[in-house]
PDB file of C-alpha atoms in Angstrom:
ATOM      1  CA  MET A1200     153.632  42.409  97.930  1.00  0.00           C
ATOM      2  CA  GLY A1201     150.714  41.518  96.032  1.00  0.00           C
ATOM      3  CA  ARG A1202     148.243  41.513  98.689  1.00  0.00           C
ATOM      4  CA  PRO A1203     148.838  44.691 100.583  1.00  0.00           C
ATOM      5  CA  ALA A1204     149.239  46.621  97.125  1.00  0.00           C
ATOM      6  CA  ALA A1205     145.366  45.317  96.548  1.00  0.00           C
ATOM      7  CA  VAL A1206     144.083  46.090  99.851  1.00  0.00           C
ATOM      8  CA  LEU A1207     145.428  49.731  99.017  1.00  0.00           C
ATOM      9  CA  ALA A1208     143.746  49.473  95.653  1.00  0.00           C
ATOM     10  CA  SER A1209     140.571  48.439  96.987  1.00  0.00           C
ATOM     11  CA  GLY A1210     140.862  50.969  99.923  1.00  0.00           C
ATOM     12  CA  ALA A1211     141.358  53.700  97.247  1.00  0.00           C
ATOM     13  CA  ALA A1212     138.238  52.844  95.144  1.00  0.00           C
ATOM     14  CA  LEU A1213     136.208  52.965  98.836  1.00  0.00           C
ATOM     15  CA  THR A1214     137.319  56.370  99.129  1.00  0.00           C
ATOM     16  CA  VAL A1215     136.428  57.821  96.010  1.00  0.00           C
ATOM     17  CA  LEU A1216     132.967  56.270  96.170  1.00  0.00           C
ATOM     18  CA  CYS A1217     132.262  57.781  99.758  1.00  0.00           C
ATOM     19  CA  GLY A1218     133.755  61.246  98.654  1.00  0.00           C
ATOM     20  CA  CYS A1219     136.052  61.530 101.022  1.00  0.00           C
ATOM     21  CA  THR A1220     139.574  63.507 100.966  1.00  0.00           C
ATOM     22  CA  VAL A1221     142.990  61.465  99.770  1.00  0.00           C
ATOM     23  CA  GLN A1222     145.993  62.471 101.274  1.00  0.00           C
ATOM     24  CA  ALA A1223     149.113  61.061 100.038  1.00  0.00           C
ATOM     25  CA  SER A1224     151.854  59.762 102.701  1.00  0.00           C
ATOM     26  CA  GLY A1225     155.594  60.908 103.083  1.00  0.00           C
ATOM     27  CA  GLU A1226     157.291  63.519 101.485  1.00  0.00           C
ATOM     28  CA  GLY A1227     156.059  65.285  98.463  1.00  0.00           C
ATOM     29  CA  GLN A1228     152.830  65.627  99.916  1.00  0.00           C
ATOM     30  CA  ARG A1229     150.051  67.199  97.392  1.00  0.00           C
ATOM     31  CA  THR A1230     147.412  69.787  98.249  1.00  0.00           C
ATOM     32  CA  PRO A1231     144.358  67.357  99.153  1.00  0.00           C
ATOM     33  CA  VAL A1232     141.598  66.621  96.494  1.00  0.00           C
ATOM     34  CA  ARG A1233     138.009  66.650  97.255  1.00  0.00           C
ATOM     35  CA  ILE A1234     135.787  64.860  95.246  1.00  0.00           C
ATOM     36  CA  GLU A1235     131.902  65.103  95.433  1.00  0.00           C
ATOM     37  CA  LEU A1236     129.792  62.556  94.200  1.00  0.00           C
ATOM     38  CA  PRO A1237     126.379  63.984  92.405  1.00  0.00           C
ATOM     39  CA  SER A1238     123.329  64.116  94.879  1.00  0.00           C
ATOM     40  CA  GLY A1239     120.384  61.511  94.460  1.00  0.00           C
ATOM     41  CA  THR A1240     118.003  64.613  93.521  1.00  0.00           C
ATOM     42  CA  PRO A1241     118.588  65.775  89.854  1.00  0.00           C
ATOM     43  CA  SER A1242     118.800  69.775  89.555  1.00  0.00           C
ATOM     44  CA  ALA A1243     115.280  71.285  88.292  1.00  0.00           C
ATOM     45  CA  LYS A1244     115.473  72.308  85.022  1.00  0.00           C
ATOM     46  CA  PRO A1245     114.571  75.667  83.692  1.00  0.00           C
ATOM     47  CA  ALA A1246     111.056  76.385  82.892  1.00  0.00           C
ATOM     48  CA  PRO A1247     110.442  76.385  79.095  1.00  0.00           C
ATOM     49  CA  PRO A1248     109.785  79.757  77.549  1.00  0.00           C
ATOM     50  CA  ASP A1249     106.196  80.703  77.420  1.00  0.00           C
ATOM     51  CA  ASP A1250     105.462  80.888  73.509  1.00  0.00           C
ATOM     52  CA  LYS A1251     102.211  83.225  74.282  1.00  0.00           C
ATOM     53  CA  PRO A1252     102.496  86.720  73.908  1.00  0.00           C
ATOM     54  CA  SER A1253     102.185  88.551  77.145  1.00  0.00           C
ATOM     55  CA  SER A1254      98.400  90.252  77.269  1.00  0.00           C
ATOM     56  CA  THR A1255      98.657  94.091  76.936  1.00  0.00           C
ATOM     57  CA  PRO A1256      96.435  96.002  79.039  1.00  0.00           C
ATOM     58  CA  THR A1257      93.389  97.692  77.153  1.00  0.00           C
ATOM     59  CA  PRO A1258      94.066 101.504  77.309  1.00  0.00           C
ATOM     60  CA  PRO A1259      90.975 103.505  78.903  1.00  0.00           C
ATOM     61  CA  ALA A1260      88.413 105.123  76.959  1.00  0.00           C
ATOM     62  CA  PRO A1261      89.055 108.806  76.050  1.00  0.00           C
ATOM     63  CA  ALA A1262      87.296 111.369  78.738  1.00  0.00           C
ATOM     64  CA  VAL A1263      83.693 112.440  77.831  1.00  0.00           C
ATOM     65  CA  LEU A1264      83.728 116.238  77.937  1.00  0.00           C
ATOM     66  CA  TRP A1265      80.153 116.708  76.903  1.00  0.00           C
ATOM     67  CA  SER A1266      76.982 114.248  76.154  1.00  0.00           C
ATOM     68  CA  ARG A1267      73.191 114.687  75.832  1.00  0.00           C
ATOM     69  CA  GLY A1268      71.738 117.006  77.976  1.00  0.00           C
ATOM     70  CA  ASP A1269      74.492 119.075  78.731  1.00  0.00           C
ATOM     71  CA  GLU A1270      74.097 123.017  78.365  1.00  0.00           C
ATOM     72  CA  GLY A1271      76.186 126.052  78.389  1.00  0.00           C
ATOM     73  CA  ARG A1272      78.905 128.358  76.247  1.00  0.00           C
ATOM     74  CA  ASP A1273      81.010 125.063  75.582  1.00  0.00           C
ATOM     75  CA  ILE A1274      78.203 123.455  73.751  1.00  0.00           C
ATOM     76  CA  ARG A1275      77.394 126.523  71.510  1.00  0.00           C
ATOM     77  CA  GLU A1276      80.921 126.267  70.314  1.00  0.00           C
ATOM     78  CA  LEU A1277      80.355 122.321  69.872  1.00  0.00           C
ATOM     79  CA  GLN A1278      77.603 123.149  68.086  1.00  0.00           C
ATOM     80  CA  ALA A1279      79.043 126.222  66.070  1.00  0.00           C
ATOM     81  CA  ARG A1280      82.056 123.972  64.642  1.00  0.00           C
ATOM     82  CA  LEU A1281      79.964 121.313  63.510  1.00  0.00           C
ATOM     83  CA  ARG A1282      78.204 123.732  61.658  1.00  0.00           C
ATOM     84  CA  GLN A1283      81.210 124.937  59.729  1.00  0.00           C
ATOM     85  CA  ILE A1284      81.527 121.389  58.378  1.00  0.00           C
ATOM     86  CA  ALA A1285      77.724 120.838  57.643  1.00  0.00           C
ATOM     87  CA  TRP A1286      76.963 118.133  60.307  1.00  0.00           C
ATOM     88  CA  LEU A1287      74.340 120.369  62.033  1.00  0.00           C
ATOM     89  CA  PHE A1288      72.198 122.813  60.704  1.00  0.00           C
ATOM     90  CA  ASP A1289      70.441 124.348  63.415  1.00  0.00           C
ATOM     91  CA  GLY A1290      71.320 126.083  66.444  1.00  0.00           C
ATOM     92  CA  PRO A1291      73.297 126.730  67.909  1.00  0.00           C
ATOM     93  CA  THR A1292      71.236 126.709  70.730  1.00  0.00           C
ATOM     94  CA  GLY A1293      73.681 125.709  73.740  1.00  0.00           C
ATOM     95  CA  THR A1294      71.742 122.542  74.507  1.00  0.00           C
ATOM     96  CA  TYR A1295      73.316 118.997  73.536  1.00  0.00           C
ATOM     97  CA  ASP A1296      70.145 117.777  72.386  1.00  0.00           C
ATOM     98  CA  ASP A1297      69.067 114.895  69.962  1.00  0.00           C
ATOM     99  CA  LEU A1298      70.216 116.912  66.893  1.00  0.00           C
ATOM    100  CA  THR A1299      74.001 117.394  68.377  1.00  0.00           C
ATOM    101  CA  GLU A1300      74.013 113.786  69.503  1.00  0.00           C
ATOM    102  CA  GLN A1301      73.426 112.700  65.769  1.00  0.00           C
ATOM    103  CA  ALA A1302      75.798 115.366  64.250  1.00  0.00           C
ATOM    104  CA  VAL A1303      78.383 113.892  66.699  1.00  0.00           C
ATOM    105  CA  ARG A1304      77.954 110.205  66.082  1.00  0.00           C
ATOM    106  CA  GLY A1305      78.160 110.810  62.094  1.00  0.00           C
ATOM    107  CA  PHE A1306      81.139 113.062  62.699  1.00  0.00           C
ATOM    108  CA  GLN A1307      83.027 110.284  64.656  1.00  0.00           C
ATOM    109  CA  GLY A1308      81.595 107.260  62.111  1.00  0.00           C
ATOM    110  CA  LYS A1309      82.973 109.599  59.035  1.00  0.00           C
ATOM    111  CA  ARG A1310      86.747 109.371  60.789  1.00  0.00           C
ATOM    112  CA  GLY A1311      86.300 105.793  62.273  1.00  0.00           C
ATOM    113  CA  LEU A1312      85.886 106.920  65.935  1.00  0.00           C
ATOM    114  CA  PRO A1313      83.418 105.344  67.988  1.00  0.00           C
ATOM    115  CA  ARG A1314      79.847 106.397  67.272  1.00  0.00           C
ATOM    116  CA  THR A1315      78.758 107.205  70.712  1.00  0.00           C
ATOM    117  CA  GLY A1316      77.443 110.347  70.002  1.00  0.00           C
ATOM    118  CA  LYS A1317      78.986 111.802  72.908  1.00  0.00           C
ATOM    119  CA  THR A1318      81.900 114.104  72.627  1.00  0.00           C
ATOM    120  CA  ASP A1319      85.117 112.743  74.390  1.00  0.00           C
ATOM    121  CA  GLU A1320      88.534 114.597  74.267  1.00  0.00           C
ATOM    122  CA  VAL A1321      89.447 112.342  71.159  1.00  0.00           C
ATOM    123  CA  THR A1322      86.632 113.675  69.006  1.00  0.00           C
ATOM    124  CA  TRP A1323      86.861 117.135  70.263  1.00  0.00           C
ATOM    125  CA  GLN A1324      90.223 117.339  69.169  1.00  0.00           C
ATOM    126  CA  ARG A1325      89.727 116.142  65.804  1.00  0.00           C
ATOM    127  CA  LEU A1326      86.714 118.839  65.324  1.00  0.00           C
ATOM    128  CA  LEU A1327      89.032 121.460  66.387  1.00  0.00           C
ATOM    129  CA  LYS A1328      91.618 120.756  63.680  1.00  0.00           C
ATOM    130  CA  MET A1329      89.320 120.771  61.055  1.00  0.00           C
ATOM    131  CA  THR A1330      87.232 124.099  61.991  1.00  0.00           C
ATOM    132  CA  ARG A1331      88.051 127.830  62.954  1.00  0.00           C
ATOM    133  CA  GLU A1332      87.560 129.803  65.905  1.00  0.00           C
ATOM    134  CA  PRO A1333      83.403 130.863  66.083  1.00  0.00           C
ATOM    135  CA  GLY A1334      83.003 134.343  66.603  1.00  0.00           C
ATOM    136  CA  LYS A1335      80.397 135.733  69.297  1.00  0.00           C
ATOM    137  CA  TRP A1336      77.705 135.646  66.581  1.00  0.00           C
ATOM    138  CA  ASP A1337      78.216 132.377  65.149  1.00  0.00           C
ATOM    139  CA  LEU A1338      77.760 131.158  68.587  1.00  0.00           C
ATOM    140  CA  TYR A1339      74.766 133.143  69.213  1.00  0.00           C
ATOM    141  CA  LEU A1340      73.550 132.881  65.401  1.00  0.00           C
ATOM    142  CA  MET A1341      70.094 132.147  66.389  1.00  0.00           C
ATOM    143  CA  GLY A1342      69.807 134.497  69.423  1.00  0.00           C
ATOM    144  CA  GLY A1343      69.880 133.069  73.071  1.00  0.00           C
ATOM    145  CA  GLN A1344      72.451 135.928  74.050  1.00  0.00           C
ATOM    146  CA  GLU A1345      72.147 138.053  77.006  1.00  0.00           C
ATOM    147  CA  ALA A1346      70.949 141.781  76.793  1.00  0.00           C
ATOM    148  CA  ASP A1347      73.045 144.638  77.954  1.00  0.00           C
ATOM    149  CA  ALA A1348      72.157 147.295  80.423  1.00  0.00           C
ATOM    150  CA  PRO A1349      69.369 149.478  79.153  1.00  0.00           C
ATOM    151  CA  ASP A1350      69.892 152.929  77.816  1.00  0.00           C
ATOM    152  CA  ALA A1351      69.595 155.900  80.246  1.00  0.00           C
ATOM    153  CA  ARG A1352      66.657 157.067  77.928  1.00  0.00           C
ATOM    154  CA  CYS A1353      65.055 153.820  78.231  1.00  0.00           C
ATOM    155  CA  LEU A1354      64.460 154.188  82.162  1.00  0.00           C
ATOM    156  CA  THR A1355      60.924 156.331  81.934  1.00  0.00           C
ATOM    157  CA  GLY A1356      57.820 155.624  80.265  1.00  0.00           C
ATOM    158  CA  ARG A1357      56.715 152.882  77.972  1.00  0.00           C
ATOM    159  CA  VAL A1358      59.904 152.293  75.451  1.00  0.00           C
ATOM    160  CA  LEU A1359      60.988 149.832  72.926  1.00  0.00           C
ATOM    161  CA  CYS A1360      64.875 150.041  74.335  1.00  0.00           C
ATOM    162  CA  ILE A1361      66.979 148.533  71.196  1.00  0.00           C
ATOM    163  CA  SER A1362      70.593 147.506  71.687  1.00  0.00           C
ATOM    164  CA  LYS A1363      72.771 147.281  68.370  1.00  0.00           C
ATOM    165  CA  SER A1364      75.489 146.285  70.879  1.00  0.00           C
ATOM    166  CA  SER A1365      74.203 143.064  72.102  1.00  0.00           C
ATOM    167  CA  ARG A1366      71.398 142.910  68.949  1.00  0.00           C
ATOM    168  CA  THR A1367      68.693 142.559  71.687  1.00  0.00           C
ATOM    169  CA  LEU A1368      65.308 144.695  72.250  1.00  0.00           C
ATOM    170  CA  ARG A1369      63.777 145.031  75.694  1.00  0.00           C
ATOM    171  CA  TRP A1370      59.993 146.300  76.030  1.00  0.00           C
ATOM    172  CA  MET A1371      60.355 148.483  79.068  1.00  0.00           C
ATOM    173  CA  ILE A1372      57.352 150.426  81.213  1.00  0.00           C
ATOM    174  CA  ASP A1373      58.749 152.914  83.650  1.00  0.00           C
ATOM    175  CA  GLY A1374      62.075 151.176  83.752  1.00  0.00           C
ATOM    176  CA  ARG A1375      60.802 147.766  84.391  1.00  0.00           C
ATOM    177  CA  THR A1376      61.918 145.107  81.498  1.00  0.00           C
ATOM    178  CA  VAL A1377      58.698 143.374  80.310  1.00  0.00           C
ATOM    179  CA  MET A1378      60.176 141.117  77.755  1.00  0.00           C
ATOM    180  CA  THR A1379      63.537 140.849  76.058  1.00  0.00           C
ATOM    181  CA  VAL A1380      63.960 139.395  72.601  1.00  0.00           C
ATOM    182  CA  PRO A1381      66.948 139.103  69.935  1.00  0.00           C
ATOM    183  CA  VAL A1382      66.585 141.305  66.835  1.00  0.00           C
ATOM    184  CA  ARG A1383      68.639 141.962  63.666  1.00  0.00           C
ATOM    185  CA  PHE A1384      69.128 145.092  61.919  1.00  0.00           C
ATOM    186  CA  GLY A1385      69.855 146.640  58.441  1.00  0.00           C
ATOM    187  CA  SER A1386      73.279 145.957  56.552  1.00  0.00           C
ATOM    188  CA  GLN A1387      76.246 148.509  55.761  1.00  0.00           C
ATOM    189  CA  TYR A1388      74.178 149.543  52.839  1.00  0.00           C
ATOM    190  CA  THR A1389      70.725 149.821  54.333  1.00  0.00           C
ATOM    191  CA  PRO A1390      71.664 150.929  58.195  1.00  0.00           C
ATOM    192  CA  THR A1391      68.871 150.899  60.863  1.00  0.00           C
ATOM    193  CA  ARG A1392      69.121 154.315  62.131  1.00  0.00           C
ATOM    194  CA  GLU A1393      70.098 155.329  65.769  1.00  0.00           C
ATOM    195  CA  GLY A1394      68.462 157.814  68.272  1.00  0.00           C
ATOM    196  CA  VAL A1395      65.393 158.180  69.850  1.00  0.00           C
ATOM    197  CA  PHE A1396      61.675 158.121  67.865  1.00  0.00           C
ATOM    198  CA  SER A1397      58.213 157.159  69.098  1.00  0.00           C
ATOM    199  CA  VAL A1398      55.854 154.533  67.210  1.00  0.00           C
ATOM    200  CA  TYR A1399      53.823 156.628  64.755  1.00  0.00           C
ATOM    201  CA  TRP A1400      51.934 153.400  63.033  1.00  0.00           C
ATOM    202  CA  LYS A1401      50.961 149.912  63.635  1.00  0.00           C
ATOM    203  CA  SER A1402      50.473 147.213  60.896  1.00  0.00           C
ATOM    204  CA  ARG A1403      49.521 143.709  61.597  1.00  0.00           C
ATOM    205  CA  HIS A1404      49.493 142.437  58.005  1.00  0.00           C
ATOM    206  CA  HIS A1405      51.829 144.782  56.196  1.00  0.00           C
ATOM    207  CA  VAL A1406      53.785 143.957  53.343  1.00  0.00           C
ATOM    208  CA  SER A1407      56.584 146.262  52.147  1.00  0.00           C
ATOM    209  CA  THR A1408      55.520 148.161  48.839  1.00  0.00           C
ATOM    210  CA  LEU A1409      59.198 148.684  48.154  1.00  0.00           C
ATOM    211  CA  TYR A1410      60.533 145.370  48.386  1.00  0.00           C
ATOM    212  CA  ASP A1411      57.204 143.516  48.085  1.00  0.00           C
ATOM    213  CA  SER A1412      58.014 141.137  51.227  1.00  0.00           C
ATOM    214  CA  PRO A1413      55.733 140.483  54.186  1.00  0.00           C
ATOM    215  CA  MET A1414      56.484 142.509  57.510  1.00  0.00           C
ATOM    216  CA  PRO A1415      53.946 141.104  60.003  1.00  0.00           C
ATOM    217  CA  TYR A1416      53.161 142.857  63.208  1.00  0.00           C
ATOM    218  CA  ALA A1417      55.086 146.180  61.966  1.00  0.00           C
ATOM    219  CA  MET A1418      55.387 148.932  64.365  1.00  0.00           C
ATOM    220  CA  PHE A1419      56.844 151.667  62.331  1.00  0.00           C
ATOM    221  CA  PHE A1420      59.330 154.500  64.097  1.00  0.00           C
ATOM    222  CA  SER A1421      61.175 156.392  61.603  1.00  0.00           C
ATOM    223  CA  GLY A1422      60.090 156.503  57.738  1.00  0.00           C
ATOM    224  CA  GLY A1423      59.781 152.920  56.594  1.00  0.00           C
ATOM    225  CA  GLN A1424      61.806 151.433  59.099  1.00  0.00           C
ATOM    226  CA  ALA A1425      59.685 149.400  61.473  1.00  0.00           C
ATOM    227  CA  VAL A1426      60.036 146.825  64.261  1.00  0.00           C
ATOM    228  CA  HIS A1427      58.603 143.600  62.593  1.00  0.00           C
ATOM    229  CA  TYR A1428      58.549 139.724  62.568  1.00  0.00           C
ATOM    230  CA  SER A1429      60.784 138.162  60.081  1.00  0.00           C
ATOM    231  CA  SER A1430      60.619 134.467  59.092  1.00  0.00           C
ATOM    232  CA  ASP A1431      64.049 135.155  57.426  1.00  0.00           C
ATOM    233  CA  PHE A1432      65.430 135.868  60.528  1.00  0.00           C
ATOM    234  CA  ALA A1433      63.685 133.097  62.269  1.00  0.00           C
ATOM    235  CA  ALA A1434      65.132 130.851  59.600  1.00  0.00           C
ATOM    236  CA  THR A1435      68.698 131.762  58.823  1.00  0.00           C
ATOM    237  CA  GLY A1436      69.502 133.992  61.895  1.00  0.00           C
ATOM    238  CA  TYR A1437      72.493 136.368  62.067  1.00  0.00           C
ATOM    239  CA  ALA A1438      73.353 135.278  58.744  1.00  0.00           C
ATOM    240  CA  GLY A1439      71.253 137.824  56.816  1.00  0.00           C
ATOM    241  CA  ALA A1440      70.400 141.280  57.319  1.00  0.00           C
ATOM    242  CA  SER A1441      67.425 143.497  56.666  1.00  0.00           C
ATOM    243  CA  HIS A1442      66.844 146.655  54.527  1.00  0.00           C
ATOM    244  CA  GLY A1443      66.930 148.688  57.822  1.00  0.00           C
ATOM    245  CA  CYS A1444      64.257 147.521  59.890  1.00  0.00           C
ATOM    246  CA  VAL A1445      64.547 146.051  63.256  1.00  0.00           C
ATOM    247  CA  ASN A1446      63.612 142.259  62.652  1.00  0.00           C
ATOM    248  CA  VAL A1447      62.481 140.122  65.438  1.00  0.00           C
ATOM    249  CA  ARG A1448      62.364 136.093  64.732  1.00  0.00           C
ATOM    250  CA  ASP A1449      60.390 135.299  67.944  1.00  0.00           C
ATOM    251  CA  GLU A1450      56.731 135.354  66.361  1.00  0.00           C
ATOM    252  CA  ARG A1451      54.831 134.611  69.541  1.00  0.00           C
ATOM    253  CA  ALA A1452      56.885 137.354  71.352  1.00  0.00           C
ATOM    254  CA  ILE A1453      56.195 140.066  68.789  1.00  0.00           C
ATOM    255  CA  ALA A1454      52.726 139.048  68.752  1.00  0.00           C
ATOM    256  CA  GLU A1455      52.439 139.951  72.280  1.00  0.00           C
ATOM    257  CA  MET A1456      54.302 143.112  71.966  1.00  0.00           C
ATOM    258  CA  PHE A1457      52.210 144.254  69.159  1.00  0.00           C
ATOM    259  CA  ALA A1458      49.120 143.874  71.736  1.00  0.00           C
ATOM    260  CA  GLN A1459      50.806 145.947  74.255  1.00  0.00           C
ATOM    261  CA  VAL A1460      52.593 148.863  72.612  1.00  0.00           C
ATOM    262  CA  ARG A1461      50.659 152.011  71.956  1.00  0.00           C
ATOM    263  CA  THR A1462      51.180 154.610  68.936  1.00  0.00           C
ATOM    264  CA  GLY A1463      53.136 157.424  70.647  1.00  0.00           C
ATOM    265  CA  ASP A1464      55.542 154.854  72.502  1.00  0.00           C
ATOM    266  CA  LYS A1465      59.127 156.045  72.667  1.00  0.00           C
ATOM    267  CA  VAL A1466      61.687 154.030  70.760  1.00  0.00           C
ATOM    268  CA  VAL A1467      65.372 154.191  71.484  1.00  0.00           C
ATOM    269  CA  VAL A1468      67.956 152.643  69.241  1.00  0.00           C
ATOM    270  CA  HIS A1469      71.310 153.001  70.722  1.00  0.00           C
ATOM    271  CA  TRP A1470      74.793 150.994  70.800  1.00  0.00           C
TER     272      TRP A1470
END
């Protein structure tokens, strides 16, 4: 009995090592048990976690709305809003010039924005929150507006056709506009008279005896009211008013007009 038992024991050991199925013989047979040996190649270990934080993509730069060289009504609004908060003192001109670029750069730097001098979406939104909607004469503070259609009374003869609606003066001959300039009128306390008049006196170097102020290139049409050059209008635009005269801010243009207008030419002041 000793030898067969040893043979059986060795066989069982060999079976375990070979990974085969072991079955018991005779009655009371049990469910086979399968024993697997580990393979010779170890399973790969999971990669250690990356200690470096994942890189976040750089957000795109805000879109540029306007930059140097751009022109138009939007540039006037930009300049008018910059004037409100004292970053710009000239204009509005409607042209994105070097002064506008410097003003935008200063505004950006003051608020921690990139100092590009270009008006991007972020800069514009910040400016909108700090300013009010500019009115028409804020946008055209220094002139540049279009003239409205001439009054019917201006379509014949030689006429200084002056519109209070568009704040412009057309110098017209036989229905043709020779030149157009922006003009300024009297305040509510000293309004410019409306109607049809004629030039009754011209005075190149006139000085007002009532207000002791210069009135160069004066062309009188109603009492003491005249069309003349105004250095104040040239400096401050529509922020001021006259004492009833029609002010012109373009000295070159009124000098040329003064040379052409004759005593007796018609003057029409209308809405």
